[in-house]
Amino acid sequence: MEGDEKALMREQAFVGGGWIDAPDNDRRAVSDPATEQVIGHAPELQSTHIEEAINAASRAFVTWRCTSCVERANKLLAWYEGMQEHAETLARLMTLEQGKPLAEARGEVDYAASFLRWFAEEARRATGETIPPEDPAFAIGTTRQPVGVAAIITPWNFPLAMITRKVGAALAAGCTTLINPASQTPFSALALAVLAERAGLTNGEFNVVTCSGKRFSETVCADDRVRALSFTGSTQVGRQLLRQSADTVKCTAMELGGNAPFIVCDDVDLETAVDGAIAAKFQTSGQDCVAANRIFVHRSLYEDFLKRFAERMNAMSVGNGFNEDNEIGPLINRDAIEKAQALVDDARNKGARIIGRDQDGAPGPQFFMPTLVADFNTEMRVSVEEAFAPVAAICAFDDDDEVIMAANDTIYGLASYVYTHDDARIRKFLRELECGMVGVNTMDITGPHVPFGGVKQSGLGREGAHAGMEEYLETQYYCIGNGPRPER
Ligand code: NAP
């Protein structure tokens, strides 16, 4: 490792604008999932350090909340420029610790940076309203105030974008932040901290606290000075964090799991629908909360769809993300491989057709060859659980009411995809699908300008768009009376 990579790859945490180690040099090894080789170590901070970070963020909040929105925006823009300037290094670091193919990592860097620019622009738009008073002598209105110190816990599947999507909004709103990145991917977060430091966020506005999520959440949830908790990860951990946040009544934003239906009606171009399904299933090697988890295809197209999907899937190259030809990288750890195999075995035992290449041909212990589970049904685990792996479950349907009922038969409600060109059907799907986001004839549904989030047990709140900043703002109502002035 040399030059730029060396400068951005930090093995220390970033607290109060400075770089710190854990006591007794307590560190956690981080491995490249493609090779299982250790690539570096991140400090395993103790509760006292988390408290130091809370102190720093609380002190910084006093100043940051009163900093002009223009200055806040300028720092976010400088940070954005830094990400652009070092985009290739950030992408390579991400592929090294997360495993995703380099082309996807480059796409994520761009996507992640876009949130900093978007929220720099939104910083000016934390607007209140004026309310017509019942007594015209009064002035009544609202202002938007930053919530306070925000604790942010992020997952490993999008090691940069899940941070900037939250932090950009929080800093633009005037909040200060404590980030706890997933233990598997601390170095992308720490590289972001190097660039934050260069952008002038050096007073504790942005802290990266490396330690287990459990330790971090226990400390921040117990501390009344932390006023917001934003989490992206599994529904199971989200439920626990909501319980932990209750004692200090925090503002919570939860981006949790999904079980996205991908519905292909009988009036579509088969090749276009297969293209969409392949992309919606296999991006990030299937480790994506908006991945198509259940693909429903109209019976009239079903066998042709399966055949074409299998051809496309079997042509995908699997291997180390640094090889530009590879489209599917490693999964995050061996547990993920075991889970993927268990889902496929369960479906096979319950009567599904399993299509795909032999797992013995996988290029390493953390790779899973993409697999198609045809004819899945509701008895199978693939129907209920997020695969978070390149396992595509497909079944046939006969009519729209039946497929809507099947699509909604889940605790989740994050994304849905519908392929049809019939306007009346589109309106029906939009009305009746229980989810926060719907892609119609496209799977490309993300970006800084869209309100990303789910309903049901997929979460609370939205990220991106103006709605993303609302999570970090409170409404303050004012009423200016018009009593008589004292006599001079
Ligand atoms: P996870 O186990 O919930 O882990 C995510 C993060 O939570 C990690 O940083 C982890 O920290 C932390 N964590 C784990 N246990 C914790 C605890 N007891 N208290 C506090 N934090 C804790 O999720 P995952 O399986 O790694 O990630 C995949 C899940 O995230 C999927 O369900 C996926 O759908 C969801 N996801 C949702 C979105 C969205 O926007 N809706 C986006 C991406 C992913 P450690 O490092 O200590 O493990």
Coordinates of C-alpha atoms and ligand atoms in Angstrom, one line a residue:
M1 CA 0.0 0.0 0.0
E2 CA 1.4 3.4 -0.9
G3 CA 0.7 7.1 -1.5
D4 CA -3.0 8.0 -1.4
E5 CA -4.1 4.6 -0.1
K6 CA -1.7 4.8 2.8
A7 CA -2.9 8.3 3.7
L8 CA -6.6 7.3 3.7
M9 CA -6.2 3.9 5.4
R10 CA -6.2 4.9 9.1
E11 CA -6.1 2.3 11.9
Q12 CA -7.2 4.8 14.6
A13 CA -10.6 6.2 15.6
F14 CA -11.5 9.8 15.0
V15 CA -12.8 11.5 18.2
G16 CA -13.2 15.2 18.9
G17 CA -11.2 16.1 15.8
G18 CA -8.2 13.9 16.8
W19 CA -7.0 10.3 16.1
I20 CA -7.0 7.9 19.0
D21 CA -6.1 4.3 19.8
A22 CA -7.9 1.9 22.2
P23 CA -6.2 1.3 25.7
D24 CA -3.6 -1.4 25.7
N25 CA -3.8 -1.3 21.9
D26 CA -6.9 -3.4 21.9
R27 CA -7.7 -3.9 18.2
R28 CA -9.9 -5.9 16.0
A29 CA -8.5 -7.6 12.8
V30 CA -10.3 -6.8 9.6
S31 CA -10.1 -9.2 6.7
D32 CA -10.5 -9.1 2.9
P33 CA -13.6 -11.4 2.4
A34 CA -12.2 -12.5 -1.0
T35 CA -8.9 -13.9 0.4
E36 CA -9.6 -14.0 4.1
Q37 CA -6.3 -12.2 4.6
V38 CA -6.0 -9.7 7.4
I39 CA -5.8 -6.2 5.9
G40 CA -5.5 -4.1 9.0
H41 CA -6.8 -3.5 12.6
A42 CA -9.3 -1.0 14.0
P43 CA -9.3 0.1 17.6
E44 CA -11.8 -1.5 19.9
L45 CA -12.8 1.5 21.9
Q46 CA -14.1 1.2 25.5
S47 CA -17.2 2.9 27.0
T48 CA -15.0 5.7 28.4
H49 CA -14.0 6.6 24.8
I50 CA -17.5 6.6 23.6
E51 CA -18.3 9.0 26.5
E52 CA -15.4 11.2 25.3
A53 CA -16.9 11.2 21.9
I54 CA -20.3 12.2 23.3
N55 CA -18.6 15.0 25.2
A56 CA -16.9 16.2 22.1
A57 CA -20.1 16.0 20.0
S58 CA -22.1 17.8 22.8
R59 CA -19.5 20.6 23.0
A60 CA -19.4 20.9 19.2
F61 CA -23.2 21.1 19.0
V62 CA -23.2 24.4 20.9
T63 CA -21.3 26.0 18.1
W64 CA -22.4 24.0 15.1
R65 CA -26.1 24.6 15.6
C66 CA -25.4 28.4 15.5
T67 CA -23.0 28.1 12.5
S68 CA -24.5 29.7 9.4
C69 CA -26.2 27.3 7.0
V70 CA -23.8 28.6 4.3
E71 CA -20.8 27.6 6.3
R72 CA -22.2 24.2 7.1
A73 CA -23.0 23.7 3.4
N74 CA -19.5 24.8 2.4
K75 CA -17.9 22.2 4.7
L76 CA -20.1 19.5 3.3
L77 CA -19.2 20.6 -0.2
A78 CA -15.5 20.6 0.6
W79 CA -16.0 17.0 2.0
Y80 CA -17.8 16.1 -1.3
E81 CA -14.9 17.5 -3.3
G82 CA -12.5 15.4 -1.2
M83 CA -14.5 12.3 -1.9
Q84 CA -14.4 13.0 -5.7
E85 CA -10.7 13.7 -5.7
H86 CA -10.0 10.4 -3.9
A87 CA -12.8 8.4 -5.5
E88 CA -10.5 5.7 -6.9
T89 CA -8.7 5.2 -3.6
L90 CA -12.0 5.0 -1.7
A91 CA -13.4 2.5 -4.2
R92 CA -10.3 0.2 -3.9
L93 CA -10.4 0.4 -0.1
M94 CA -14.1 -0.6 -0.2
T95 CA -13.4 -3.6 -2.4
L96 CA -10.6 -4.6 -0.1
E97 CA -12.7 -4.7 3.0
Q98 CA -16.2 -5.3 1.7
G99 CA -15.4 -7.4 -1.4
K100 CA -17.8 -5.8 -3.9
P101 CA -16.6 -5.7 -7.5
L102 CA -14.6 -2.5 -8.2
A103 CA -17.2 -1.2 -10.6
E104 CA -19.9 -1.3 -7.9
A105 CA -17.5 0.2 -5.4
R106 CA -16.8 3.1 -7.8
G107 CA -20.6 3.5 -8.2
E108 CA -21.1 3.6 -4.4
V109 CA -18.4 6.2 -3.9
D110 CA -20.2 8.5 -6.3
Y111 CA -23.6 7.7 -4.7
A112 CA -22.2 8.3 -1.2
A113 CA -20.6 11.6 -2.2
S114 CA -23.9 12.7 -3.8
F115 CA -25.6 12.8 -0.4
L116 CA -23.0 15.4 0.8
R117 CA -23.7 17.7 -2.1
W118 CA -27.5 17.2 -1.8
F119 CA -27.6 18.0 1.9
A120 CA -25.2 20.9 1.4
E121 CA -27.9 22.3 -0.9
E122 CA -30.7 21.4 1.5
A123 CA -29.0 23.1 4.5
R124 CA -30.6 26.4 3.4
R125 CA -34.0 24.8 3.3
A126 CA -34.7 24.1 7.0
T127 CA -37.7 26.4 6.8
G128 CA -40.5 27.0 9.2
E129 CA -43.9 28.6 8.5
T130 CA -46.0 31.6 9.6
I131 CA -49.4 30.9 11.1
P132 CA -52.2 33.4 10.9
P133 CA -52.8 34.4 14.6
E134 CA -56.4 34.6 15.9
D135 CA -55.4 38.0 17.4
P136 CA -53.8 40.0 14.6
A137 CA -51.6 41.7 17.2
F138 CA -49.7 38.5 17.8
A139 CA -47.1 36.9 15.5
I140 CA -47.1 33.1 15.4
G141 CA -44.9 30.7 13.5
T142 CA -42.5 27.8 13.6
T143 CA -38.7 27.5 13.2
R144 CA -36.8 24.2 12.7
Q145 CA -34.2 23.4 15.3
P146 CA -31.5 20.7 15.1
V147 CA -32.4 17.7 17.3
G148 CA -28.9 17.6 18.9
V149 CA -26.2 15.0 19.1
A150 CA -27.0 12.1 16.7
A151 CA -25.7 8.5 17.1
I152 CA -25.5 6.6 13.9
I153 CA -24.9 2.8 13.4
T154 CA -24.3 1.6 9.9
P155 CA -24.0 -1.8 8.2
W156 CA -21.2 -3.3 6.1
N157 CA -23.0 -3.7 2.8
F158 CA -22.7 0.0 1.8
P159 CA -19.8 1.1 3.9
L160 CA -19.8 4.7 2.7
A161 CA -23.3 5.5 1.4
M162 CA -25.1 4.5 4.6
I163 CA -22.9 6.9 6.5
T164 CA -23.1 10.0 4.2
R165 CA -26.9 9.5 3.7
K166 CA -27.3 10.0 7.5
V167 CA -24.4 12.3 8.3
G168 CA -25.0 14.7 5.4
A169 CA -28.6 15.2 6.6
A170 CA -27.6 15.5 10.3
L171 CA -24.8 18.0 9.8
A172 CA -26.9 20.1 7.3
A173 CA -29.6 20.3 10.0
G174 CA -27.1 21.5 12.6
C175 CA -26.7 18.3 14.5
T176 CA -23.3 16.8 15.5
T177 CA -22.6 13.1 14.9
L178 CA -21.1 9.9 16.3
I179 CA -20.7 7.1 13.8
N180 CA -20.3 3.5 14.7
P181 CA -19.4 1.6 11.5
A182 CA -19.9 -2.1 11.1
S183 CA -16.9 -4.1 12.5
Q184 CA -16.3 -5.6 9.1
T185 CA -15.9 -2.3 7.3
P186 CA -14.3 0.4 9.5
F187 CA -11.7 1.6 7.0
S188 CA -14.1 3.2 4.6
A189 CA -15.6 5.1 7.5
L190 CA -12.1 6.1 8.8
A191 CA -11.1 7.2 5.3
L192 CA -14.2 9.4 5.3
A193 CA -13.0 10.8 8.6
V194 CA -9.6 11.7 7.0
L195 CA -11.5 13.7 4.3
A196 CA -13.8 15.2 6.9
E197 CA -10.8 16.5 8.8
R198 CA -9.4 18.0 5.6
A199 CA -12.8 19.6 5.0
G200 CA -12.5 21.4 8.3
L201 CA -14.8 19.2 10.5
T202 CA -12.3 19.2 13.3
N203 CA -14.2 20.2 16.3
G204 CA -16.2 17.1 17.1
E205 CA -19.0 17.6 14.6
F206 CA -18.1 14.2 13.1
N207 CA -16.7 11.3 15.2
V208 CA -16.0 7.7 14.1
V209 CA -16.1 5.4 17.1
T210 CA -14.9 1.9 16.3
C211 CA -16.1 -0.8 18.7
S212 CA -18.9 -3.4 18.7
G213 CA -22.4 -2.1 17.9
K214 CA -23.6 -3.5 21.1
R215 CA -21.2 -1.6 23.3
F216 CA -21.7 1.6 21.3
S217 CA -25.5 1.4 21.5
E218 CA -25.6 0.6 25.2
T219 CA -23.5 3.7 26.0
V220 CA -25.2 6.1 23.6
C221 CA -28.8 4.9 24.4
A222 CA -28.2 5.5 28.2
D223 CA -26.9 9.0 27.6
D224 CA -29.5 11.7 27.6
R225 CA -27.2 14.1 25.7
V226 CA -27.6 11.9 22.6
R227 CA -30.9 13.0 21.2
A228 CA -31.2 11.0 18.0
L229 CA -30.4 7.4 17.0
S230 CA -30.3 6.4 13.4
F231 CA -29.7 2.8 12.4
T232 CA -29.4 0.8 9.2
G233 CA -29.3 -2.9 9.6
S234 CA -31.4 -5.9 10.4
T235 CA -35.0 -5.7 11.8
Q236 CA -33.9 -7.8 14.7
V237 CA -31.3 -5.3 15.9
G238 CA -33.6 -2.4 15.1
R239 CA -36.2 -3.7 17.4
Q240 CA -33.7 -4.0 20.2
L241 CA -32.4 -0.4 19.6
L242 CA -36.0 1.0 19.7
R243 CA -36.4 -0.7 23.1
Q244 CA -33.0 0.7 24.3
S245 CA -33.9 4.2 23.1
A246 CA -37.1 4.3 25.0
D247 CA -35.6 5.1 28.4
T248 CA -34.2 8.5 27.1
V249 CA -37.0 9.0 24.5
K250 CA -34.7 9.5 21.6
C251 CA -35.7 10.5 18.0
T252 CA -35.2 7.3 16.1
A253 CA -34.8 6.6 12.4
M254 CA -34.6 2.9 11.4
E255 CA -33.7 1.6 7.9
L256 CA -34.2 -2.1 8.4
G257 CA -34.6 -5.3 6.5
G258 CA -36.6 -6.0 3.3
N259 CA -38.2 -8.9 1.4
A260 CA -38.8 -7.1 -2.0
P261 CA -41.2 -8.6 -4.4
F262 CA -40.4 -8.3 -8.1
I263 CA -43.6 -8.7 -10.2
V264 CA -43.5 -9.4 -13.9
C265 CA -46.9 -9.1 -15.6
D266 CA -47.9 -10.7 -18.9
D267 CA -47.7 -7.5 -21.0
V268 CA -43.9 -6.9 -20.8
D269 CA -40.9 -7.4 -23.0
L270 CA -39.3 -10.5 -21.5
E271 CA -35.7 -9.5 -22.1
T272 CA -36.2 -6.1 -20.4
A273 CA -37.8 -7.8 -17.4
V274 CA -35.0 -10.3 -17.1
D275 CA -32.5 -7.5 -17.3
G276 CA -34.2 -5.8 -14.4
A277 CA -34.6 -8.9 -12.3
I278 CA -30.9 -9.9 -12.8
A279 CA -29.8 -6.4 -11.7
A280 CA -32.3 -6.2 -8.8
K281 CA -31.2 -9.6 -7.5
F282 CA -27.5 -9.7 -8.0
Q283 CA -26.2 -6.2 -7.3
T284 CA -23.9 -6.1 -4.3
S285 CA -23.7 -9.9 -4.8
G286 CA -27.3 -10.1 -3.4
Q287 CA -26.4 -8.3 -0.2
D288 CA -28.7 -5.4 -0.6
C289 CA -31.8 -4.5 1.5
V290 CA -33.7 -3.6 -1.7
A291 CA -32.6 -6.8 -3.6
A292 CA -35.4 -8.7 -5.3
N293 CA -36.0 -11.4 -2.8
R294 CA -39.1 -13.0 -4.3
I295 CA -39.6 -12.9 -8.1
F296 CA -43.2 -13.5 -9.3
V297 CA -43.7 -14.1 -13.0
H298 CA -47.0 -14.4 -14.8
R299 CA -47.6 -18.0 -15.7
S300 CA -47.8 -17.2 -19.5
L301 CA -44.1 -16.1 -19.4
Y302 CA -42.8 -18.3 -16.6
E303 CA -40.8 -21.1 -18.3
D304 CA -39.3 -18.7 -20.8
F305 CA -38.4 -16.3 -18.0
L306 CA -36.7 -19.0 -16.0
K307 CA -34.7 -20.2 -19.0
R308 CA -33.5 -16.7 -19.9
F309 CA -32.8 -15.8 -16.3
A310 CA -30.8 -19.0 -15.7
E311 CA -28.8 -18.4 -18.9
R312 CA -27.9 -14.8 -17.8
M313 CA -27.2 -15.9 -14.2
N314 CA -24.9 -18.8 -15.2
A315 CA -22.9 -16.4 -17.5
M316 CA -22.1 -14.1 -14.5
S317 CA -18.5 -14.3 -13.5
V318 CA -17.7 -14.9 -9.8
G319 CA -14.5 -13.9 -8.1
N320 CA -12.3 -11.3 -6.5
G321 CA -13.8 -7.8 -6.9
F322 CA -10.4 -6.5 -8.0
N323 CA -10.7 -8.4 -11.3
E324 CA -12.7 -6.1 -13.4
D325 CA -14.4 -9.0 -15.2
N326 CA -16.1 -10.3 -12.1
E327 CA -19.7 -9.3 -11.4
I328 CA -20.3 -11.3 -8.2
G329 CA -17.8 -10.9 -5.3
P330 CA -17.5 -12.7 -2.0
L331 CA -20.1 -12.7 0.7
I332 CA -19.2 -10.9 3.9
N333 CA -18.3 -13.9 6.0
R334 CA -18.6 -17.7 6.1
D335 CA -21.9 -17.5 8.1
A336 CA -23.5 -15.8 5.1
I337 CA -22.4 -18.8 2.9
E338 CA -23.8 -21.3 5.4
K339 CA -27.1 -19.4 5.5
A340 CA -27.3 -19.2 1.6
Q341 CA -26.7 -23.0 1.4
A342 CA -29.3 -23.7 4.1
L343 CA -32.0 -21.6 2.3
V344 CA -31.3 -23.6 -1.0
D345 CA -31.3 -26.9 0.8
D346 CA -34.5 -26.1 2.6
A347 CA -36.2 -25.2 -0.7
R348 CA -34.9 -28.3 -2.4
N349 CA -36.2 -30.5 0.4
K350 CA -39.6 -28.8 0.0
G351 CA -39.8 -29.4 -3.7
A352 CA -38.2 -26.5 -5.5
R353 CA -36.1 -26.9 -8.6
I354 CA -32.6 -25.7 -8.0
I355 CA -30.7 -24.3 -11.0
G356 CA -27.2 -23.1 -11.1
R357 CA -23.5 -24.0 -11.1
D358 CA -22.0 -26.4 -8.7
Q359 CA -20.9 -24.8 -5.4
D360 CA -17.7 -26.8 -5.6
G361 CA -16.7 -24.5 -8.5
A362 CA -16.8 -21.4 -6.2
P363 CA -13.4 -19.6 -6.2
G364 CA -13.0 -19.5 -2.4
P365 CA -14.7 -20.3 0.9
Q366 CA -16.5 -17.0 1.0
F367 CA -18.0 -17.2 -2.5
F368 CA -21.5 -18.5 -3.4
M369 CA -22.3 -19.4 -7.0
P370 CA -25.5 -17.6 -8.0
T371 CA -28.4 -20.0 -7.7
L372 CA -32.0 -20.0 -8.9
V373 CA -34.7 -21.5 -6.7
A374 CA -37.6 -22.1 -9.1
D375 CA -41.2 -22.8 -8.0
F376 CA -40.7 -21.5 -4.4
N377 CA -43.7 -21.4 -2.1
T378 CA -44.6 -19.9 1.3
E379 CA -43.5 -22.9 3.2
M380 CA -39.9 -22.3 2.2
R381 CA -37.4 -20.1 4.1
V382 CA -36.6 -18.2 0.9
S383 CA -40.1 -16.8 0.9
V384 CA -39.9 -15.4 4.4
E385 CA -36.2 -14.5 5.1
E386 CA -33.9 -12.1 3.3
A387 CA -31.4 -14.2 1.4
F388 CA -28.7 -11.5 1.5
A389 CA -26.9 -13.7 -1.0
P390 CA -27.0 -14.4 -4.8
V391 CA -30.0 -16.8 -4.4
A392 CA -33.0 -15.9 -6.6
A393 CA -36.4 -17.3 -5.7
I394 CA -38.9 -17.3 -8.5
C395 CA -42.5 -18.6 -8.8
A396 CA -45.5 -18.2 -11.2
F397 CA -48.7 -16.3 -10.6
D398 CA -52.0 -16.1 -12.4
D399 CA -53.7 -12.8 -11.5
D400 CA -53.0 -9.4 -10.0
D401 CA -55.0 -9.8 -6.8
E402 CA -53.3 -13.1 -6.1
V403 CA -49.8 -11.6 -6.6
I404 CA -50.5 -8.5 -4.5
M405 CA -51.7 -10.7 -1.7
A406 CA -48.5 -12.8 -1.9
A407 CA -46.3 -9.8 -2.2
N408 CA -47.8 -8.3 1.0
D409 CA -47.5 -11.5 2.9
T410 CA -44.4 -10.5 4.8
I411 CA -43.5 -8.4 7.9
Y412 CA -41.3 -6.2 5.6
G413 CA -42.3 -3.3 3.4
L414 CA -39.2 -1.7 1.9
A415 CA -39.0 -1.9 -1.9
S416 CA -41.2 -3.5 -4.6
Y417 CA -40.8 -3.7 -8.3
V418 CA -43.5 -4.1 -10.9
Y419 CA -43.1 -4.6 -14.6
T420 CA -46.2 -3.8 -16.7
H421 CA -47.2 -1.1 -19.2
D422 CA -50.9 -1.1 -18.3
D423 CA -51.8 2.2 -16.6
A424 CA -54.7 0.9 -14.6
R425 CA -52.6 -2.0 -13.3
I426 CA -49.8 0.3 -12.3
R427 CA -52.2 2.5 -10.3
K428 CA -53.6 -0.7 -8.6
F429 CA -50.1 -1.9 -7.7
L430 CA -49.2 1.5 -6.3
R431 CA -52.4 1.6 -4.2
E432 CA -52.2 -1.9 -2.9
L433 CA -48.6 -2.9 -2.4
E434 CA -47.5 -2.3 1.2
C435 CA -44.1 -0.8 0.9
G436 CA -42.2 2.5 1.1
M437 CA -40.8 2.4 -2.5
V438 CA -42.0 1.1 -5.8
G439 CA -40.0 0.8 -9.0
V440 CA -42.3 0.5 -12.1
N441 CA -40.5 -0.9 -15.1
T442 CA -37.2 -0.1 -13.5
M443 CA -35.0 -1.3 -10.6
D444 CA -33.0 1.8 -10.5
I445 CA -34.8 3.5 -7.6
T446 CA -32.1 5.2 -5.4
G447 CA -30.4 8.6 -5.4
P448 CA -29.9 11.5 -3.1
H449 CA -33.2 13.1 -4.3
V450 CA -35.5 10.3 -3.3
P451 CA -37.1 9.5 0.1
F452 CA -35.6 6.1 0.8
G453 CA -37.3 4.0 3.5
G454 CA -39.8 1.4 4.4
V455 CA -43.1 0.7 6.1
K456 CA -44.2 -2.2 8.5
Q457 CA -41.1 -3.8 10.1
S458 CA -38.7 -2.4 7.4
G459 CA -38.4 0.7 9.5
L460 CA -39.3 4.2 10.5
G461 CA -38.4 7.5 8.8
R462 CA -36.9 8.4 5.4
E463 CA -33.4 9.1 4.2
G464 CA -32.4 11.3 1.2
A465 CA -34.6 14.0 -0.3
H466 CA -35.7 16.8 1.9
A467 CA -37.4 14.2 4.1
G468 CA -34.0 12.9 5.1
M469 CA -33.2 16.2 6.9
E470 CA -36.5 16.2 8.7
E471 CA -35.3 13.3 10.8
Y472 CA -32.8 15.6 12.4
L473 CA -35.0 18.6 12.9
E474 CA -37.6 19.5 15.5
T475 CA -40.3 22.0 15.2
Q476 CA -40.2 25.0 17.6
Y477 CA -43.4 27.0 17.7
Y478 CA -43.3 30.6 18.7
C479 CA -45.9 33.1 19.8
I480 CA -44.9 36.8 20.0
G481 CA -47.4 38.7 22.1
N482 CA -48.1 42.4 22.0
G483 CA -48.4 43.4 25.6
P484 CA -48.0 47.1 26.5
R485 CA -44.4 48.4 26.8
P486 CA -43.3 49.6 30.2
E487 CA -43.5 53.4 30.7
R488 CA -40.0 55.0 30.3
Ligands
NAP1 P1 -27.0 -6.2 11.7 O1 -26.5 -7.5 12.3 O2 -28.2 -5.6 12.2 O3 -25.7 -5.2 11.7 C1 -25.8 -3.9 11.3 C2 -25.0 -3.0 12.2 O4 -25.6 -3.2 13.5 C3 -23.6 -3.4 12.4 O5 -22.8 -2.2 12.5 C4 -23.5 -4.1 13.7 O6 -22.4 -3.8 14.5 C5 -24.6 -3.4 14.5 N1 -25.1 -4.2 15.6 C6 -25.2 -5.6 15.6 N2 -25.8 -6.0 16.8 C7 -26.0 -4.8 17.5 C8 -26.5 -4.5 18.8 N3 -27.0 -5.5 19.6 N4 -26.7 -3.2 19.1 C9 -26.3 -2.3 18.3 N5 -25.7 -2.5 17.1 C10 -25.6 -3.7 16.7 O7 -27.3 -6.4 10.1 P2 -26.5 -7.2 9.1 O8 -27.0 -8.5 9.0 O9 -25.0 -7.1 9.3 O10 -26.8 -6.3 7.8 C11 -27.8 -6.6 6.9 C12 -29.1 -6.1 7.3 O11 -29.2 -4.7 7.2 C13 -30.2 -6.7 6.4 O12 -31.3 -7.0 7.2 C14 -30.5 -5.5 5.5 O13 -31.8 -5.5 4.9 C15 -30.3 -4.4 6.4 N6 -30.1 -3.2 5.6 C16 -31.1 -2.2 5.5 C17 -30.9 -1.1 4.7 C18 -32.0 -0.1 4.6 O14 -31.7 1.0 4.2 N7 -33.2 -0.4 4.9 C19 -29.6 -0.9 4.1 C20 -28.6 -1.8 4.2 C21 -28.9 -3.0 5.0 P3 -21.2 -4.9 14.7 O15 -20.1 -4.4 13.9 O16 -20.9 -4.9 16.1 O17 -21.7 -6.2 14.3

